[in-house]
CSV table of C-alpha atoms in Angstrom, one decimal:
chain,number,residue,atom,x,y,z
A,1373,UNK,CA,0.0,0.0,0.0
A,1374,UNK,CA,1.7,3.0,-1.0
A,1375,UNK,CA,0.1,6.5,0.2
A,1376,UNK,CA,0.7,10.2,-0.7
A,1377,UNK,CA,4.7,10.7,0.0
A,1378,UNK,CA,2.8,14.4,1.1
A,1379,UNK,CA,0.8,12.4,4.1
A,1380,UNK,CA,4.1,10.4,5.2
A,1381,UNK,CA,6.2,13.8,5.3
A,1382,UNK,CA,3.6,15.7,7.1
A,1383,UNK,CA,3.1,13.1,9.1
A,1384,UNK,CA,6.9,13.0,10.4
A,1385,UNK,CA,6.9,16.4,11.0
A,1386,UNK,CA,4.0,16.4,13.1
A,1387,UNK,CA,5.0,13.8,15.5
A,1388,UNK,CA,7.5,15.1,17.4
A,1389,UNK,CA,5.6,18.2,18.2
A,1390,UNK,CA,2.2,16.3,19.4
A,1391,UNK,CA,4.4,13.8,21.6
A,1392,UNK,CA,5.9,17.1,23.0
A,1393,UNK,CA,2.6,18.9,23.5
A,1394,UNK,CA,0.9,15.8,25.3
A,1395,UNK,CA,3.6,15.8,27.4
A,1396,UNK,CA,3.1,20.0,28.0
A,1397,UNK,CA,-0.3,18.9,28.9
A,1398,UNK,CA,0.2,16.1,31.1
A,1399,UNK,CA,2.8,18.4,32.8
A,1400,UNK,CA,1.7,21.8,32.8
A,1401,UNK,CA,-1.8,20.3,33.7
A,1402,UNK,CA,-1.3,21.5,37.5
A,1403,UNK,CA,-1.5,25.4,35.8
A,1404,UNK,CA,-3.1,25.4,32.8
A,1405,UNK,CA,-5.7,23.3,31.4
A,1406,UNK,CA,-5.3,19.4,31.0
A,1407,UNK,CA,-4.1,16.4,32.7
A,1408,UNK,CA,-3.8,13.1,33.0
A,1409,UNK,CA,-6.9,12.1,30.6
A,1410,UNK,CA,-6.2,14.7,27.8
A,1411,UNK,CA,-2.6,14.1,27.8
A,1412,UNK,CA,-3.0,9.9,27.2
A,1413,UNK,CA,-5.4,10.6,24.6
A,1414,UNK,CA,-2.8,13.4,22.2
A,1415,UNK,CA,-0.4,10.8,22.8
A,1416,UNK,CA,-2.3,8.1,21.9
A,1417,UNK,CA,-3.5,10.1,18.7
A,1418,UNK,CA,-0.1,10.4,17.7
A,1419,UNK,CA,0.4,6.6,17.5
A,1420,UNK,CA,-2.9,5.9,16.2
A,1421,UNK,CA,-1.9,8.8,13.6
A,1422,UNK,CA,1.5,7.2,12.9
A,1423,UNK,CA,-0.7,3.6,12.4
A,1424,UNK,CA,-2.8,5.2,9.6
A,1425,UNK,CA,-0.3,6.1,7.7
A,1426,UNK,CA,2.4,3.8,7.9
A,1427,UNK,CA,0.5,0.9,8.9
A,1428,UNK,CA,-0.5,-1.6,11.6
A,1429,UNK,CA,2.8,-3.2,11.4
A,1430,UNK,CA,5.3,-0.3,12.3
A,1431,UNK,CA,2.6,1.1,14.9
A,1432,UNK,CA,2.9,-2.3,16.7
A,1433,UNK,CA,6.7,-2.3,16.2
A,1434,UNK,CA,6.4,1.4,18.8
A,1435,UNK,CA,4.1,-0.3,20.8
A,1436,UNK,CA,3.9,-3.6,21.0
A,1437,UNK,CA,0.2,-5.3,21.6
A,1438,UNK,CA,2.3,-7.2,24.9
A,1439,UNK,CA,3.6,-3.4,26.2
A,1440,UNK,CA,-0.2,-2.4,26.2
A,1441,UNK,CA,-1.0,-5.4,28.3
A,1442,UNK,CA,1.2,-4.6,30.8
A,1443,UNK,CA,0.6,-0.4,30.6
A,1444,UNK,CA,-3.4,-0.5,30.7
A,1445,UNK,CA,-3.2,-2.7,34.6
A,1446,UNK,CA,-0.5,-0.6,35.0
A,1447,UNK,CA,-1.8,3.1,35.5
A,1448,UNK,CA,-4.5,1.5,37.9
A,1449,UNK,CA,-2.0,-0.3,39.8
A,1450,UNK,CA,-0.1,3.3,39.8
A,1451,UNK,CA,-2.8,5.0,40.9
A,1452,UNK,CA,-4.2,2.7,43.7
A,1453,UNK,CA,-0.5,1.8,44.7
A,1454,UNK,CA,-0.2,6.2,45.8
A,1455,UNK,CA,-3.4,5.7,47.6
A,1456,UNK,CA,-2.1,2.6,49.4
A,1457,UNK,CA,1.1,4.9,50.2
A,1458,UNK,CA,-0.9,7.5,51.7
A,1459,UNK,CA,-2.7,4.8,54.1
A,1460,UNK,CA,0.7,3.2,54.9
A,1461,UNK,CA,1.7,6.9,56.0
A,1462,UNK,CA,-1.1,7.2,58.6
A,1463,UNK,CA,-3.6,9.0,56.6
A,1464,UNK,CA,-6.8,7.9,54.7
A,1465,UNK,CA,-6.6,5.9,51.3
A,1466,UNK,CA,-6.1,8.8,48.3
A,1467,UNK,CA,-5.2,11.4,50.6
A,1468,UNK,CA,-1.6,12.9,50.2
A,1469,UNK,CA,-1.1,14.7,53.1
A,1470,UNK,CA,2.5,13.0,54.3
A,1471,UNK,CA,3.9,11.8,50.7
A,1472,UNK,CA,6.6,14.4,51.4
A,1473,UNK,CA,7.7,17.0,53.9
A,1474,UNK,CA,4.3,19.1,54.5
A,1475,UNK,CA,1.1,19.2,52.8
A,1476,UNK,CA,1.3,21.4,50.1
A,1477,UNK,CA,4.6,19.4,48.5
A,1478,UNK,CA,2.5,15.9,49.7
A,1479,UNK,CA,-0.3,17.5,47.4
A,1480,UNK,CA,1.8,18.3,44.1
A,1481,UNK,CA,3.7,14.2,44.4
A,1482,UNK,CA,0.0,13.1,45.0
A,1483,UNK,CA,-1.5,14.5,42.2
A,1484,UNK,CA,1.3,14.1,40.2
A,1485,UNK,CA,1.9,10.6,40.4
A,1486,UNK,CA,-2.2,9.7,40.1
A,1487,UNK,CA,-1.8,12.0,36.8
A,1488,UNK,CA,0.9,9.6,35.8
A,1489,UNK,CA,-1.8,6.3,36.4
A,1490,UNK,CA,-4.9,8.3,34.7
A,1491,UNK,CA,-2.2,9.3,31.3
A,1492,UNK,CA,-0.5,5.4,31.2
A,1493,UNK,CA,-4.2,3.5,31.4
A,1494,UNK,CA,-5.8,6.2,28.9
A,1495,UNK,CA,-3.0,6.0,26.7
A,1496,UNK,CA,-2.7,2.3,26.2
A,1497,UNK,CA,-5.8,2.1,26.1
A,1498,UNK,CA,-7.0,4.5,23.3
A,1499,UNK,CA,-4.2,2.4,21.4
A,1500,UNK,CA,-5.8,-1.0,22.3
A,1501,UNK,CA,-9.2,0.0,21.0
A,1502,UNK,CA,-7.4,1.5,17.2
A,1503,UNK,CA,-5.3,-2.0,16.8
A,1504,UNK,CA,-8.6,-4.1,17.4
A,1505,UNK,CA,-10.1,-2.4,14.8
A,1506,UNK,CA,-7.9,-2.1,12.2
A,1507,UNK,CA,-6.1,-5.6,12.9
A,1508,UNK,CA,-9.6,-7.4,12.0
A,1509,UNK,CA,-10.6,-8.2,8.7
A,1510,UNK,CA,-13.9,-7.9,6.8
A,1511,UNK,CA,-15.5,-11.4,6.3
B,440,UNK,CA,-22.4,40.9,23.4
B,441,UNK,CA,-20.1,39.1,21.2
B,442,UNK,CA,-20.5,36.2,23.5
B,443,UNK,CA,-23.5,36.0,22.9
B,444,UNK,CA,-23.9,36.5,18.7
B,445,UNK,CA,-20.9,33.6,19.2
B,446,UNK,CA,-22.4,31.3,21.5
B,447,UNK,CA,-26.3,31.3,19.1
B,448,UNK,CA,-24.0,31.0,16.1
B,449,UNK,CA,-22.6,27.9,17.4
B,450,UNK,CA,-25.4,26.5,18.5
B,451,UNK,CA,-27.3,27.3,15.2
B,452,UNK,CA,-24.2,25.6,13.6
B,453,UNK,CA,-25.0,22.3,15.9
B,454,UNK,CA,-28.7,22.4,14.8
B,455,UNK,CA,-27.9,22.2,11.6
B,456,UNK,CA,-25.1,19.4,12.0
B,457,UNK,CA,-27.5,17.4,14.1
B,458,UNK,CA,-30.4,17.6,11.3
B,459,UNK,CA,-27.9,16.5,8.8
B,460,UNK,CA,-26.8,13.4,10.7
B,461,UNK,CA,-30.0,12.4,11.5
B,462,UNK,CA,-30.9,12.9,7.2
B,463,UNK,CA,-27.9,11.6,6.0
B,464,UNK,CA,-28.2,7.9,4.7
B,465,UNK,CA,-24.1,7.8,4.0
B,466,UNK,CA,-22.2,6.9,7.3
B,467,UNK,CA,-18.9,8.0,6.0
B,468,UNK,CA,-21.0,11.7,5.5
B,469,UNK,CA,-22.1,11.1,9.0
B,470,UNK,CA,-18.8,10.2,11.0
B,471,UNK,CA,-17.6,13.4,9.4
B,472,UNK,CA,-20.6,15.7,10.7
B,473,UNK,CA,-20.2,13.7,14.1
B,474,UNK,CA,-16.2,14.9,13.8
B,475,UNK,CA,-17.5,18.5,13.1
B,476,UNK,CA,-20.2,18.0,15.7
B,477,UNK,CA,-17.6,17.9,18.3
B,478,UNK,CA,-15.6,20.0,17.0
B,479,UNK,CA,-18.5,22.6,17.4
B,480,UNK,CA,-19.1,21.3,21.0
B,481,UNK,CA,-15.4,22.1,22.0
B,482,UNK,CA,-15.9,25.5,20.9
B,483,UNK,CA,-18.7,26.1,22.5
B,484,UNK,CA,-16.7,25.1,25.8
B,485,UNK,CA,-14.1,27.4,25.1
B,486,UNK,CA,-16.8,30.5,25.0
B,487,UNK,CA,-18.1,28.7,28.3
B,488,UNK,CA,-15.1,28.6,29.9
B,489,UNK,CA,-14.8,25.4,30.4
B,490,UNK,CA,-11.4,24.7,28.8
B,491,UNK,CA,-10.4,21.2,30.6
B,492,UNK,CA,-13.5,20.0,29.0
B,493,UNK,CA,-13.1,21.5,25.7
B,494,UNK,CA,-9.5,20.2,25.0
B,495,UNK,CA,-11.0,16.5,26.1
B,496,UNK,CA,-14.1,17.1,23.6
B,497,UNK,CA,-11.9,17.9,20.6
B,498,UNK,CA,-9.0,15.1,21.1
B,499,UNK,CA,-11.8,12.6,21.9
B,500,UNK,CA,-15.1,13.7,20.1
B,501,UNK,CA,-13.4,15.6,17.2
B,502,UNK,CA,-9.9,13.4,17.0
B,503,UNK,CA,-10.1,9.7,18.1
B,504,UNK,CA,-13.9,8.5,17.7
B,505,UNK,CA,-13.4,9.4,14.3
B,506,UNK,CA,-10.9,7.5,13.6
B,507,UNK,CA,-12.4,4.3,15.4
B,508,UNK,CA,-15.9,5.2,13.8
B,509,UNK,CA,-14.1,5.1,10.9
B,510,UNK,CA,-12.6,1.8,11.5
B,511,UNK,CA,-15.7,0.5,12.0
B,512,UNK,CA,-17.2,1.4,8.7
B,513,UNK,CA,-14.1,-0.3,6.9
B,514,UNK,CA,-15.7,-3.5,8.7
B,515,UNK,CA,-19.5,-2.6,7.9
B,516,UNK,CA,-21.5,-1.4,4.8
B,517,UNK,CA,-21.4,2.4,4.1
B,518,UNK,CA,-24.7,2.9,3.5
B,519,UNK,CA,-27.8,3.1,6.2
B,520,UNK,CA,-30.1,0.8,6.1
B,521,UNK,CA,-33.7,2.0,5.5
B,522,UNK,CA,-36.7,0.7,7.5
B,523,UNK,CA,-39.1,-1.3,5.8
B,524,UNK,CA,-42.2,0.9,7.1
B,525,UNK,CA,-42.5,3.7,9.2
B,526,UNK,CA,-42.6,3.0,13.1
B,527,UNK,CA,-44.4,4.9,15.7
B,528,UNK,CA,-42.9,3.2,18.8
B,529,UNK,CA,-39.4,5.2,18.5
B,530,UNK,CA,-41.0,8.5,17.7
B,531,UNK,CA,-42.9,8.1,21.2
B,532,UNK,CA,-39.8,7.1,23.3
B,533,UNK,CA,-38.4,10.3,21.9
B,534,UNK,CA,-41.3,12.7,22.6
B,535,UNK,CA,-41.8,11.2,26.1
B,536,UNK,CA,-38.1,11.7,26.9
B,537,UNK,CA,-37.9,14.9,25.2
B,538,UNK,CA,-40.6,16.0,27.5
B,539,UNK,CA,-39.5,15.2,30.7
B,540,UNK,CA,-35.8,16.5,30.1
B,541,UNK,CA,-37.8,20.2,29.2
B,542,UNK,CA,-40.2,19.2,32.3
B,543,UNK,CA,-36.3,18.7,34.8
B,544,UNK,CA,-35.3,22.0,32.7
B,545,UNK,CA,-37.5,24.5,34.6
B,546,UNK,CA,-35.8,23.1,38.4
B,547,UNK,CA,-32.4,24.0,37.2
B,548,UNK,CA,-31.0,27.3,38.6
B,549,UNK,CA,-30.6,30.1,36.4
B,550,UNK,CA,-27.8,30.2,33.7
B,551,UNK,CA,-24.7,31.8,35.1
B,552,UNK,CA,-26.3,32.9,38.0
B,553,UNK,CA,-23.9,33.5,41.0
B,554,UNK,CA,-26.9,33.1,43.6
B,555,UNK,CA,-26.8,29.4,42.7
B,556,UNK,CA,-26.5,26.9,46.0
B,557,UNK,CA,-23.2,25.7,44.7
B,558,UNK,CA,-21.7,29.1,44.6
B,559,UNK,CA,-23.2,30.5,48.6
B,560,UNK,CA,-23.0,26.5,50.1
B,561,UNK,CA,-20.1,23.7,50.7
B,562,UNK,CA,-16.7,24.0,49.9
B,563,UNK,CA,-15.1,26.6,48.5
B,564,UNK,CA,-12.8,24.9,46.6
B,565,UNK,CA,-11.4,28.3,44.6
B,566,UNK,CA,-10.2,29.8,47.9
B,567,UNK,CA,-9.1,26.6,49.4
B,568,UNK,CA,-7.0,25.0,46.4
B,569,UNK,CA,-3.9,27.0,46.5
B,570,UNK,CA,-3.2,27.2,50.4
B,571,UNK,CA,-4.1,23.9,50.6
B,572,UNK,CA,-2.6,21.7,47.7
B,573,UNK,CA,-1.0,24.4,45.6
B,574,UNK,CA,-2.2,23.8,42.7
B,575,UNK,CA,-3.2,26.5,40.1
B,576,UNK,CA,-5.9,25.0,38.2
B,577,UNK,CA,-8.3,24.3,40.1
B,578,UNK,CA,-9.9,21.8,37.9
B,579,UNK,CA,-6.7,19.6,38.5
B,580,UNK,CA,-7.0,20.0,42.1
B,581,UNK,CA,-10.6,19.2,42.5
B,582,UNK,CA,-10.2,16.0,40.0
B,583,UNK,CA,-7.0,14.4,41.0
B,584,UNK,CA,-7.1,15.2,45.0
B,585,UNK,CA,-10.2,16.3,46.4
B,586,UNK,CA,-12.3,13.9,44.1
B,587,UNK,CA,-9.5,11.9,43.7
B,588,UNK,CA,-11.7,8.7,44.6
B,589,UNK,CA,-13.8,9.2,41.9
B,590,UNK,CA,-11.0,10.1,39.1
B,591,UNK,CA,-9.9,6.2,40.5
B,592,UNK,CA,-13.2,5.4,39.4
B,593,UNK,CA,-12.8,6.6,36.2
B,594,UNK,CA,-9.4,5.5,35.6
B,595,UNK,CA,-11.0,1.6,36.4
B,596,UNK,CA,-13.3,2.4,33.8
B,597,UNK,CA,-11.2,3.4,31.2
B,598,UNK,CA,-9.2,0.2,32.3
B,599,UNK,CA,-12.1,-2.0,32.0
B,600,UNK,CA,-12.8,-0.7,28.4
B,601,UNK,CA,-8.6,-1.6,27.2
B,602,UNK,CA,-9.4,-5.5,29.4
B,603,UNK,CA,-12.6,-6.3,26.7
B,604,UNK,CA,-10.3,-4.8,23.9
B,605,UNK,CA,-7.4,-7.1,24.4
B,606,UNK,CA,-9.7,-10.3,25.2
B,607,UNK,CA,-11.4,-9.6,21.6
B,608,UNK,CA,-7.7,-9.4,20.4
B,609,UNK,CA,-6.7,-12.3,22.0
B,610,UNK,CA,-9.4,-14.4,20.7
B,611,UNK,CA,-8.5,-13.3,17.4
B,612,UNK,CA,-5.1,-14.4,17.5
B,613,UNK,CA,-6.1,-17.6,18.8
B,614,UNK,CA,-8.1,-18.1,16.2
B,615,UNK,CA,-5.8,-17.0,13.3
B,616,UNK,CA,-3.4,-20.1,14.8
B,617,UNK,CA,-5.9,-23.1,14.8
């Protein structure tokens, strides 16, 4: 299947820049707008993206179909493991209070981190869902 | 002022889109309107102010249901089927629900009021996020601390949805073997 060579070109240019926004977002989400969720899903669309035009088979050599079965339990496990922290430390599950020196910094690792779980489970996710549809066939 | 010829233009723009989806018989023509659709949504979010929501309306609505929609097409027909006879039963549902959604409309507080409960009662959450968790936006704050528990929730759901993916993927690798 060979496509436009203007789609592949555009296409690499484009990349870099999305990656490096969703990672702005996921980032700069504690000031501006965005987060976890919004973040996974840019990234995702750059994959997916990079999948339509190049095809299933170099999509799935970035991301492997066995990396996204480890990354979708992942996130959860991310974000349930800094709520089981927070009860280790003495305070209620979820609650951030004593991840680090006083509140406020206990706060900004809390949310942090459960950002991290929310981008990793959206991400590989959003993937999982574009390589189950275009891996099947019509019969 | 401008908000407001803004915000009815949009909205007249989403009448229109919605009528042509529902006329369309082509389902390629109406992923794309449903791509514009949300486009149209996100931008009415912006006006609103509600920009968390608006950047998650465009890079899902606008940006990645498309592309699955249109994965599911490649696996379909293109065309919509057309019913045999016209059928009063839908047409009924939609009235009846259509009517009590306008019936819950009149209990809602007015639009953009600041006498609303949420703004006089409960938490305060605008003066309490940055003294307490130092967090700018307060939309962060509430989701990921505050109502952390229920962004946990979400997070399982999201998880639940990529599970069912990768058993339907697995089955079909198993079955491409034997």
């Amino acid at each position: 299947m060979r496509l436009d060579v203007v789609l592949h070109v555009t296409t690499k240019f484009i990349l870099a820049p999305l990656l490096l926004f969703a990672l702005y977002v996921q980032f700069h989400g504690d000031y501006g707008p965005g987060g976890g969720f919004q973040a996974g899903v840019i990234a995702a669309a750059a994959i997916i993206l990079y999948g339509l035009i190049n095809g299933l088979g170099p999509a799935q050599k970035i991301v492997p179909v066995g990396l996204l079965e480890v990354l979708i339990p992942g996130g959860v496990l991310i974000y349930l493991s800094v709520g089981i922290a927070g009860m280790l430390l003495g305070d209620n599950f979820l609650d951030y209070n004593h991840l680090a020196h006083d509140r406020v910094h206990g706060q900004e690792w809390g949310v942090f981190l459960v950002e991290i779980g929310v981008f990793v489970t959206v991400f590989s996710t959003m993937i999982a869902i574009f390589y189950a549809f275009a891996g099947r066939r019509r019969s | 002022m401008i908000e407001t010829a803004v915000t009815i233009i949009l909205l007249l723009l989403l009448g229109a889109v919605t009528i042509g989806i529902v006329r369309v018989r082509g389902l390629f023509a109406a992923v794309v309107l449903l791509g514009i659709y949300s486009l149209l949504m996100a931008t009415l979010f912006i006006v609103l102010d509600a920009v968390d929501v608006a950047m998650t309306e465009a890079a899902v609505g606008a940006g990645v249901s498309t592309v699955f929609f249109l994965g599911a097409l490649s696996l379909t027909d293109t065309v919509e089927a057309s019913a045999k006879r016209p059928q009063i039963m839908p047409v009924v549902v939609a009235l009846v629900t259509a009517g009590a959604l306008l019936w819950g409309l009149s209990d809602l507080p007015e639009f953009g009021s600041p006498n609303q409960p949420i703004h006089s009662q409960g938490a305060d959450y605008l003066a309490r996020s940055i003294p307490e968790t130092g967090i700018a936006n307060v939309v962060s704050a509430v989701l990921a601390s505050y109502r952390s528990f229920d962004t946990l929730g979400e997070t399982t759901v999201v998880f639940t949805a990529g599970i069912g993916i990768l058993a339907l993927l697995r089955r079909r690798r198993g079955e491409g073997k034997s």
